[in-house]
PDB file of C-alpha atoms in Angstrom:
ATOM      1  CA  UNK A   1       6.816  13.470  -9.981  1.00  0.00           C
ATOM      2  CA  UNK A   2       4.702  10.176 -10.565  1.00  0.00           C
ATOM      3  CA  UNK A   3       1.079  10.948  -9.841  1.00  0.00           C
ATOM      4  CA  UNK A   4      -1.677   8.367  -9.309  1.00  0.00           C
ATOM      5  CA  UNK A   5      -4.938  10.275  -9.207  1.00  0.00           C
ATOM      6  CA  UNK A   6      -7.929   8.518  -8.218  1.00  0.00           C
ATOM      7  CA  UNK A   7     -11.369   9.758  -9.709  1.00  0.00           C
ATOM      8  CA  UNK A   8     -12.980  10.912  -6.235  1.00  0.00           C
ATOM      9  CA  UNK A   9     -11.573  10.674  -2.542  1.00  0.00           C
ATOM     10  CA  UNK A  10     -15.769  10.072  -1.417  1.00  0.00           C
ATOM     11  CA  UNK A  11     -18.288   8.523  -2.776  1.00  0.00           C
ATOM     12  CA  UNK A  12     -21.644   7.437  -1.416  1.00  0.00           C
ATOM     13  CA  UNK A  13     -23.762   4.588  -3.388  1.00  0.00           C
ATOM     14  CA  UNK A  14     -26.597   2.520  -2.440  1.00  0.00           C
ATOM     15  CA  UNK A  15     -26.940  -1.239  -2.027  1.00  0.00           C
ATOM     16  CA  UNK A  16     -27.189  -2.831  -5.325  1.00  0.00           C
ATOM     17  CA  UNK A  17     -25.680  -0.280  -7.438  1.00  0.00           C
ATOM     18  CA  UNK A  18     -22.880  -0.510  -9.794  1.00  0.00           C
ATOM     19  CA  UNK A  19     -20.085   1.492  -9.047  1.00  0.00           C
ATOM     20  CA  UNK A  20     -17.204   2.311 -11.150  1.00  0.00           C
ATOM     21  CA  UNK A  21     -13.697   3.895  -9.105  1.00  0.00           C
ATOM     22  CA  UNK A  22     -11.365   4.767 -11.429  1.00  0.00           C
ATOM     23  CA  UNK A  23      -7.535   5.757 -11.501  1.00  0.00           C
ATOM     24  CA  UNK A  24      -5.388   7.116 -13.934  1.00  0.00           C
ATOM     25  CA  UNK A  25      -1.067   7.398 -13.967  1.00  0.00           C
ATOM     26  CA  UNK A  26       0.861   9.299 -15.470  1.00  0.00           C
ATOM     27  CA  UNK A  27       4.381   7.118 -15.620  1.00  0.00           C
ATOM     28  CA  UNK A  28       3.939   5.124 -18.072  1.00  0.00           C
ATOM     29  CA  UNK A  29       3.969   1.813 -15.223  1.00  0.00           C
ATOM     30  CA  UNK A  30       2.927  -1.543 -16.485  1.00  0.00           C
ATOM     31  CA  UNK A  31       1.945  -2.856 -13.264  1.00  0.00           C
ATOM     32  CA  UNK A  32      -1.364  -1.541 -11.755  1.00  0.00           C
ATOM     33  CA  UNK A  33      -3.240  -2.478  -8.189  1.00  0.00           C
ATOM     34  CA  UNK A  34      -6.463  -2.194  -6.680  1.00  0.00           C
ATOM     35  CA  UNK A  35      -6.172  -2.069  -2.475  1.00  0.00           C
ATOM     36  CA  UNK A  36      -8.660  -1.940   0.066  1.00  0.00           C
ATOM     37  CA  UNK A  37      -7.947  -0.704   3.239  1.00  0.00           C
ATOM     38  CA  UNK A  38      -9.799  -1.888   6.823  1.00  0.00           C
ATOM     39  CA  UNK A  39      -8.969  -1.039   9.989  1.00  0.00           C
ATOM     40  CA  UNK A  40      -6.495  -3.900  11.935  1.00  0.00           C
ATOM     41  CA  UNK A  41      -6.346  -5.495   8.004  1.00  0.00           C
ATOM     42  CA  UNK A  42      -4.411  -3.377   6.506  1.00  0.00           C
ATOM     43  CA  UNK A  43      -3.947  -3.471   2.607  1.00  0.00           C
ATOM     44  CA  UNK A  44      -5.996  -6.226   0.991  1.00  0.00           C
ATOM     45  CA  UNK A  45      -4.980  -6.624  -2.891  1.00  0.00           C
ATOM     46  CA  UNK A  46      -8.216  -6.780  -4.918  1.00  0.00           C
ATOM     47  CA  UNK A  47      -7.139  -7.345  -8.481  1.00  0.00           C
ATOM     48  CA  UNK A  48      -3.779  -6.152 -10.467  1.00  0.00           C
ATOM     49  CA  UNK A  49      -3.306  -5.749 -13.763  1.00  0.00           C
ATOM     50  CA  UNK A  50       0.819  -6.323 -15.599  1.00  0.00           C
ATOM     51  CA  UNK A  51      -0.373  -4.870 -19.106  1.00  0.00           C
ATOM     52  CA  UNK A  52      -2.986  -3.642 -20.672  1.00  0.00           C
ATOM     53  CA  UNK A  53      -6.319  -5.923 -21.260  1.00  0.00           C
ATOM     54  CA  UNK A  54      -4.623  -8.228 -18.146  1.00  0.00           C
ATOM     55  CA  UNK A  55      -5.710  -8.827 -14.970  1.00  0.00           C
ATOM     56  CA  UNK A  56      -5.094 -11.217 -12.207  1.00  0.00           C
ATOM     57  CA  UNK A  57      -6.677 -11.577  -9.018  1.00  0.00           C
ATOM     58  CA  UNK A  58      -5.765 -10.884  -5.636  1.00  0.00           C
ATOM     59  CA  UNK A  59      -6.474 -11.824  -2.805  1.00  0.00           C
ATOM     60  CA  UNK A  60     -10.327 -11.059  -2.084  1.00  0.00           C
ATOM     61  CA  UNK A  61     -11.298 -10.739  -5.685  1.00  0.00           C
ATOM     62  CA  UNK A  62     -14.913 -11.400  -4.787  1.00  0.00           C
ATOM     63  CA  UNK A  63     -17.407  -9.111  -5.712  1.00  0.00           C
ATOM     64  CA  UNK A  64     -15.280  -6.912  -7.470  1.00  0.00           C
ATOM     65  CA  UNK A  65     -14.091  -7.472 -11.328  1.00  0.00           C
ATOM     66  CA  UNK A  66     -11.619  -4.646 -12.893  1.00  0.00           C
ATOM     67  CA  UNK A  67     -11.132  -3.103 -16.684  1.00  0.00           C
ATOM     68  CA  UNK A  68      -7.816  -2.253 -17.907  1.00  0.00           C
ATOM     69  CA  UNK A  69      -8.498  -0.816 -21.583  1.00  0.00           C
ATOM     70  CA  UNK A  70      -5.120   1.394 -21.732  1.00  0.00           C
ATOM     71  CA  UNK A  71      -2.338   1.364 -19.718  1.00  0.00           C
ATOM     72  CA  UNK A  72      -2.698   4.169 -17.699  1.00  0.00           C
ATOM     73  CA  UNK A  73      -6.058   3.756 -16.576  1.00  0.00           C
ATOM     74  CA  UNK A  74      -7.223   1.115 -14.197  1.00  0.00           C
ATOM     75  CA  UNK A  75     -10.978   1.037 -13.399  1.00  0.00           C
ATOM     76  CA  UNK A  76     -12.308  -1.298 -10.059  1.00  0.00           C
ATOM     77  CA  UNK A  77     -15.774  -1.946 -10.451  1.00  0.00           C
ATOM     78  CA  UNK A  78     -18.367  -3.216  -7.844  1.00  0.00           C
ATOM     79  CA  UNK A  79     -21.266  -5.087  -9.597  1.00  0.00           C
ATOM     80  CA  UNK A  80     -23.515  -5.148  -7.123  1.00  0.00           C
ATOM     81  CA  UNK A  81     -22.694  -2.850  -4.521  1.00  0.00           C
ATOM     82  CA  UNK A  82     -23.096  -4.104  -0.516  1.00  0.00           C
ATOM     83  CA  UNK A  83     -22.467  -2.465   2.563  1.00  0.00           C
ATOM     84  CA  UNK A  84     -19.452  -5.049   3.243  1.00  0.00           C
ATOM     85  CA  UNK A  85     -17.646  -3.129   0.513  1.00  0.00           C
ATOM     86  CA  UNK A  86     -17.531   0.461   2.715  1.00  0.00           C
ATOM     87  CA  UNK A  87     -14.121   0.825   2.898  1.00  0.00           C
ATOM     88  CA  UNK A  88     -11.285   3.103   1.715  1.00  0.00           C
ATOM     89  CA  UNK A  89     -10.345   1.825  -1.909  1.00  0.00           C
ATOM     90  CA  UNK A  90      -6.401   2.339  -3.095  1.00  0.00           C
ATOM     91  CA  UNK A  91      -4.961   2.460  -6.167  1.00  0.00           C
ATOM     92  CA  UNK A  92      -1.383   1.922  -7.009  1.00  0.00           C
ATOM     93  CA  UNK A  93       1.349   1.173  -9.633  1.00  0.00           C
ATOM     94  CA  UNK A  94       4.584   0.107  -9.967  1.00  0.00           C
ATOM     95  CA  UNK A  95       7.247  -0.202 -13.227  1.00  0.00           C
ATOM     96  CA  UNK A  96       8.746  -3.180 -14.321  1.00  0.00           C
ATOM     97  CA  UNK A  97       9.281  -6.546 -12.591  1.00  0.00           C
ATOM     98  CA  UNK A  98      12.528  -5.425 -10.636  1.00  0.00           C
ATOM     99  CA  UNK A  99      11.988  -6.664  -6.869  1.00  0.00           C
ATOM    100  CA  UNK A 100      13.413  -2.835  -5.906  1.00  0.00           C
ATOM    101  CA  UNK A 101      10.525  -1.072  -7.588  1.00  0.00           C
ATOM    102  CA  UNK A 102       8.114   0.815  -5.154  1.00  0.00           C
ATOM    103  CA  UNK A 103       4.668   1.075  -5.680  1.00  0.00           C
ATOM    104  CA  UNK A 104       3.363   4.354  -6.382  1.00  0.00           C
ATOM    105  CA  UNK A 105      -0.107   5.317  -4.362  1.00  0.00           C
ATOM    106  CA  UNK A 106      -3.364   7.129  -5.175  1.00  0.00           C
ATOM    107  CA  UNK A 107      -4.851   9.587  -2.626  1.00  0.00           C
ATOM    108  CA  UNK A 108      -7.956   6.785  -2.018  1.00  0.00           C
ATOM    109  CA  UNK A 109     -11.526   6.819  -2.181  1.00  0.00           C
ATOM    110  CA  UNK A 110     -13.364   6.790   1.018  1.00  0.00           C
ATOM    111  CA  UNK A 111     -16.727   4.718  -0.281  1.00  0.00           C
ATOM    112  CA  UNK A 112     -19.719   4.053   1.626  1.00  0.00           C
ATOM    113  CA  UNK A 113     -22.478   1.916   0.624  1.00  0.00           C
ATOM    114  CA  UNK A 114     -25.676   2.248   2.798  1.00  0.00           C
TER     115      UNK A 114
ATOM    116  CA  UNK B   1       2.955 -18.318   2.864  1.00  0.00           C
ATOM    117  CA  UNK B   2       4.231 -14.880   2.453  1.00  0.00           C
ATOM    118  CA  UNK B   3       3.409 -12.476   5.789  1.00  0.00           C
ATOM    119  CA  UNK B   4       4.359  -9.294   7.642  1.00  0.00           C
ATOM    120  CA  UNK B   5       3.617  -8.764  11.233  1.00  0.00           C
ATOM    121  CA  UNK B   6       3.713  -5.145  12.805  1.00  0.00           C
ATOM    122  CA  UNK B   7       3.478  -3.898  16.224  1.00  0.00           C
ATOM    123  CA  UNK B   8      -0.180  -3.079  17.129  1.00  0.00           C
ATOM    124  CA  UNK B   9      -0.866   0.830  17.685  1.00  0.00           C
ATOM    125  CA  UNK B  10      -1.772   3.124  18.375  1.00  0.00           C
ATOM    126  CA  UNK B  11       1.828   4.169  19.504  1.00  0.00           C
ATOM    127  CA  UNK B  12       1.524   7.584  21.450  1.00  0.00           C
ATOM    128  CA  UNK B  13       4.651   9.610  22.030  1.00  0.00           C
ATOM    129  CA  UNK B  14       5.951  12.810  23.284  1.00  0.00           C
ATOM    130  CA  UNK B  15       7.523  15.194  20.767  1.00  0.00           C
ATOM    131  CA  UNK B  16      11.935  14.078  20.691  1.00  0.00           C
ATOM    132  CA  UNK B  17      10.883  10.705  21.934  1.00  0.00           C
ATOM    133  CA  UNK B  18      12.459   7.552  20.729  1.00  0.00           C
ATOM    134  CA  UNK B  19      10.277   5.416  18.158  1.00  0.00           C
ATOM    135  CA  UNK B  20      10.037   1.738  17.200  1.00  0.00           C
ATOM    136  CA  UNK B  21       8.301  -0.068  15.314  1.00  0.00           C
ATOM    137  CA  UNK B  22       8.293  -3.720  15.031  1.00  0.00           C
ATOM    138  CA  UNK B  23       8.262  -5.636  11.745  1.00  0.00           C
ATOM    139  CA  UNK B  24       8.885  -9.132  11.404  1.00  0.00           C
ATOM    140  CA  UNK B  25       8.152 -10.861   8.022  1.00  0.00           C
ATOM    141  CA  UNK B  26       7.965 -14.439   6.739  1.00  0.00           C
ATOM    142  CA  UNK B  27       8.990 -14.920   2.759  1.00  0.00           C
ATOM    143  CA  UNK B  28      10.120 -17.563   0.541  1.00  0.00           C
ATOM    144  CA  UNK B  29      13.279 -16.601  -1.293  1.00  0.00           C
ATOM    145  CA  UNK B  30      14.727 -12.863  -0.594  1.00  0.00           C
ATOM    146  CA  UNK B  31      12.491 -10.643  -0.410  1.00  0.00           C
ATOM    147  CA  UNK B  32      12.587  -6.568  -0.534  1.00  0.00           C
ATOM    148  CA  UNK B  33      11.291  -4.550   2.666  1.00  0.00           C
ATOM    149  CA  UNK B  34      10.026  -1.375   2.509  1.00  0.00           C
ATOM    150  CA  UNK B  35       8.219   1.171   4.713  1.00  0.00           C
ATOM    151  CA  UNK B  36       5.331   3.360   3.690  1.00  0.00           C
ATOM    152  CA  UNK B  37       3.877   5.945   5.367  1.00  0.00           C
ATOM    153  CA  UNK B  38       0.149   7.217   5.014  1.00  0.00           C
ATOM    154  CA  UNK B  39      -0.535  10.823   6.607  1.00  0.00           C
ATOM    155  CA  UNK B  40      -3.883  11.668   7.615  1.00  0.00           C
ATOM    156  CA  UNK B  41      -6.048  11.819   4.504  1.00  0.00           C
ATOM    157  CA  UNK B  42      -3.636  10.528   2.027  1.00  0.00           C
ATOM    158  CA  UNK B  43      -2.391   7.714  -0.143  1.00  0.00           C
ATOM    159  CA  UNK B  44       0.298   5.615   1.180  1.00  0.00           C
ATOM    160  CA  UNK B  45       3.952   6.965   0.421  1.00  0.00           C
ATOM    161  CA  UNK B  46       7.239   5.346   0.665  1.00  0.00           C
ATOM    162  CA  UNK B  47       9.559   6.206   3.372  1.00  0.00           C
ATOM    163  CA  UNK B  48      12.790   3.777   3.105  1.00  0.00           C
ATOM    164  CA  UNK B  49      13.129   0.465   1.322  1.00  0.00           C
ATOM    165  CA  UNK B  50      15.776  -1.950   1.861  1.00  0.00           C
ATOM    166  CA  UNK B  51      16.701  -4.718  -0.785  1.00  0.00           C
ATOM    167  CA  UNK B  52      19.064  -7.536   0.589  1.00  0.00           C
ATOM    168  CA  UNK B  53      20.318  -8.879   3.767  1.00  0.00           C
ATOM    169  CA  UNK B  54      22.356  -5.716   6.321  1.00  0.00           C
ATOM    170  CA  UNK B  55      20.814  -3.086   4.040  1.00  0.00           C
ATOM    171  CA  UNK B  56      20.222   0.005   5.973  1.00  0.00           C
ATOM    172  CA  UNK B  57      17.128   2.020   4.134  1.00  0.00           C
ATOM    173  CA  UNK B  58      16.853   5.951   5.864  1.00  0.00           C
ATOM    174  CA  UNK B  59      14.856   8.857   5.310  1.00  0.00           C
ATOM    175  CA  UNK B  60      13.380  11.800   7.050  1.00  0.00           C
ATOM    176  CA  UNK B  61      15.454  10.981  10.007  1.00  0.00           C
ATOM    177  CA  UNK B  62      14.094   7.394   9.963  1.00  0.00           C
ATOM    178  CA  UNK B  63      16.074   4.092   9.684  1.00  0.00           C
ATOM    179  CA  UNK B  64      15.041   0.370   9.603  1.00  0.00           C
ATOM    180  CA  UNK B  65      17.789  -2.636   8.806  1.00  0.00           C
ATOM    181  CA  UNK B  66      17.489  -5.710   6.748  1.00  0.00           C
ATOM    182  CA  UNK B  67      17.810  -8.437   9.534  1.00  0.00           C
ATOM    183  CA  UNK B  68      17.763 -11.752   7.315  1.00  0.00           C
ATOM    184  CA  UNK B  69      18.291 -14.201  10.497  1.00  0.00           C
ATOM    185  CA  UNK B  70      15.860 -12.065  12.947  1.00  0.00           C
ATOM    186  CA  UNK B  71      13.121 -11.591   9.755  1.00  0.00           C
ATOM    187  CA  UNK B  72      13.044  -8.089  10.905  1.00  0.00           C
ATOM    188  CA  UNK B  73      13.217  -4.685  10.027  1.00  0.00           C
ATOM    189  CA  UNK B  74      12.398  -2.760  12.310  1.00  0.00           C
ATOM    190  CA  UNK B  75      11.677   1.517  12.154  1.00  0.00           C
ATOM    191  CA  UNK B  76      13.561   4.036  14.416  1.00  0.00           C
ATOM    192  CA  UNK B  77      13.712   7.440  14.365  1.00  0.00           C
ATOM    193  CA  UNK B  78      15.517   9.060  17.019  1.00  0.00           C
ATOM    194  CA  UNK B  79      13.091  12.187  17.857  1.00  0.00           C
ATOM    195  CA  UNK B  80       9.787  12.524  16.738  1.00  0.00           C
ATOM    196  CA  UNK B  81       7.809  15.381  15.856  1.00  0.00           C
ATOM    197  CA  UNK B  82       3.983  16.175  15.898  1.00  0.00           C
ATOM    198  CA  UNK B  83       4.293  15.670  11.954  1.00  0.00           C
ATOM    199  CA  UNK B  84       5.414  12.179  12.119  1.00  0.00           C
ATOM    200  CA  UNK B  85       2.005  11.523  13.178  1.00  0.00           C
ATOM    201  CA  UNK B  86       0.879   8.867  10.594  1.00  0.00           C
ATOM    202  CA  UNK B  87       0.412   5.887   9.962  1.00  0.00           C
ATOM    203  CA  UNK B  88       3.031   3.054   8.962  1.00  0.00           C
ATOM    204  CA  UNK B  89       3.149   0.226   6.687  1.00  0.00           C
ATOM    205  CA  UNK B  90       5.598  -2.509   7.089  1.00  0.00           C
ATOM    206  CA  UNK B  91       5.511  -4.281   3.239  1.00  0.00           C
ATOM    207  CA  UNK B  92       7.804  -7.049   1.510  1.00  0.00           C
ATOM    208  CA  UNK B  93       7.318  -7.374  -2.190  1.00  0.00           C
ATOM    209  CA  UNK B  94       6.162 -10.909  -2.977  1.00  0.00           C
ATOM    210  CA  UNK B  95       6.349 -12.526  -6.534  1.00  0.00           C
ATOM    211  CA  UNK B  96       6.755 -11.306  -9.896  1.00  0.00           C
ATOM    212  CA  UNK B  97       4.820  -8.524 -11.325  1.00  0.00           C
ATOM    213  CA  UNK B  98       5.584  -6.329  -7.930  1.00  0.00           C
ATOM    214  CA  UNK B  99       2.759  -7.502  -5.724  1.00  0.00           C
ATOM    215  CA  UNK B 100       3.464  -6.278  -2.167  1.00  0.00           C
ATOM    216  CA  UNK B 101       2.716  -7.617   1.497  1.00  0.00           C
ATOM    217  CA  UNK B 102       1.096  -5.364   3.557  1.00  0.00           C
ATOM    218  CA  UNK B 103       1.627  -5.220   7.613  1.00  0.00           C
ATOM    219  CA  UNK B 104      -1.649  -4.194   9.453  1.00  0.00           C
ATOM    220  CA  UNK B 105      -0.230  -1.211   9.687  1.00  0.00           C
ATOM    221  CA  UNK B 106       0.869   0.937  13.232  1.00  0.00           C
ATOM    222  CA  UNK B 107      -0.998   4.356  14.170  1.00  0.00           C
ATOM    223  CA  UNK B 108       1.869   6.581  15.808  1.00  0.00           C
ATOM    224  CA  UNK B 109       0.655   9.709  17.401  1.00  0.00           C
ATOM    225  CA  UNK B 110       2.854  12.311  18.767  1.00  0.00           C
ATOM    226  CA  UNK B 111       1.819  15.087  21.217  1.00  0.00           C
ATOM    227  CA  UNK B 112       3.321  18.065  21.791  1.00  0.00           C
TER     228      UNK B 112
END
């Protein structure tokens, strides 16, 4: 079974810390996401990543910047740390540039910044 | 630009009702469709996918159609249970490099 595993499911910071979510796969997948999820939004894609030591951004890259060192690990990090960032974080990944590939999901992590 | 539209929720059934749920899309080129699922305090999993135009994708009981001239692909499933209670994802993959389109997703709850 693929398994995306996501280093906590939630996480509590305070404004103005740096926070680091990270996710690891296990299926050797090129491509790698970073979500959030907001009620009535949906998915919002933060940053991906198509290899290792790539990244590209999504669509609301701000405030967030990602690391990609080896290819199974994809870490999201949040600089500076605001309470406009609460939200459940995703992390996915997906093989190959086929349009019939899935994307594989992480369990989430439920972060709130106060 | 590329979008996906979903019904708004939260849907609210009786256990062996009938469900729909509405997904129209808007895409450059031919797209993929796919529905995920996400189950109270999980990740998002995929349920059906469907890859070119009349393409039936089913699973679990659940079916949704490739409608290239209605944009559409809609989710059925002809009785529900109390464990279909989720929440689904309409999504069309978008570009290279498998970058999706997400719906805003429908809550479906189902009593018994």
């Amino acid at each position: 079974d693929v398994k995306v595993t996501q280093s906590s499911r939630y996480l509590v910071k305070r404004t103005g810390e740096k926070v680091f979510l990270e996710c690891v796969q296990d299926m050797d997948h090129e491509n790698m996401f970073w979500y959030r999820q907001d009620p009535g939004l949906g998915l919002r894609l933060i940053y991906f990543s198509y290899d290792v030591k790539m990244k590209e951004k999504g669509d609301i890259p701000e405030g967030y910047s990602v690391s990609r060192e080896k290819k199974e690990r994809f870490s999201l990090i949040l600089e500076s740390a605001s309470t406009n960032q609460t939200s459940m974080y995703l992390c996915a990944s997906s093989f190959g540039t086929s349009s019939y590939n899935e994307q594989f999901f992480g369990p989430g992590t439920r972060l709130t910044v106060l | 630009g590329n979008s996906v539209t979903q019904m708004e929720g939260p849907v609210t059934l009786s256990e062996e009702a009938f469900l729909t749920i509405n997904c129209t899309y808007t895409a450059t080129g031919y797209p993929s469709l796919f529905w995920y699922v996400q189950y109270p305090g999980e990740g998002l999993q995929l349920l059906l996918k469907a890859t070119k135009a009349d393409d039936k994708g089913s699973n679990k009981g659940f079916e949704a159609t490739y409608r290239k001239e209605t944009t559409s692909f809609h989710l059925e499933k002809g009785s529900v249970q109390v464990s279909d209670s989720a929440v689904y994802f309409c999504a069309l993959r978008r570009g290279s490099w498998g970058k999706f389109q997400f719906g805003a997703g429908t809550q479906v709850v189902v009593t018994p």
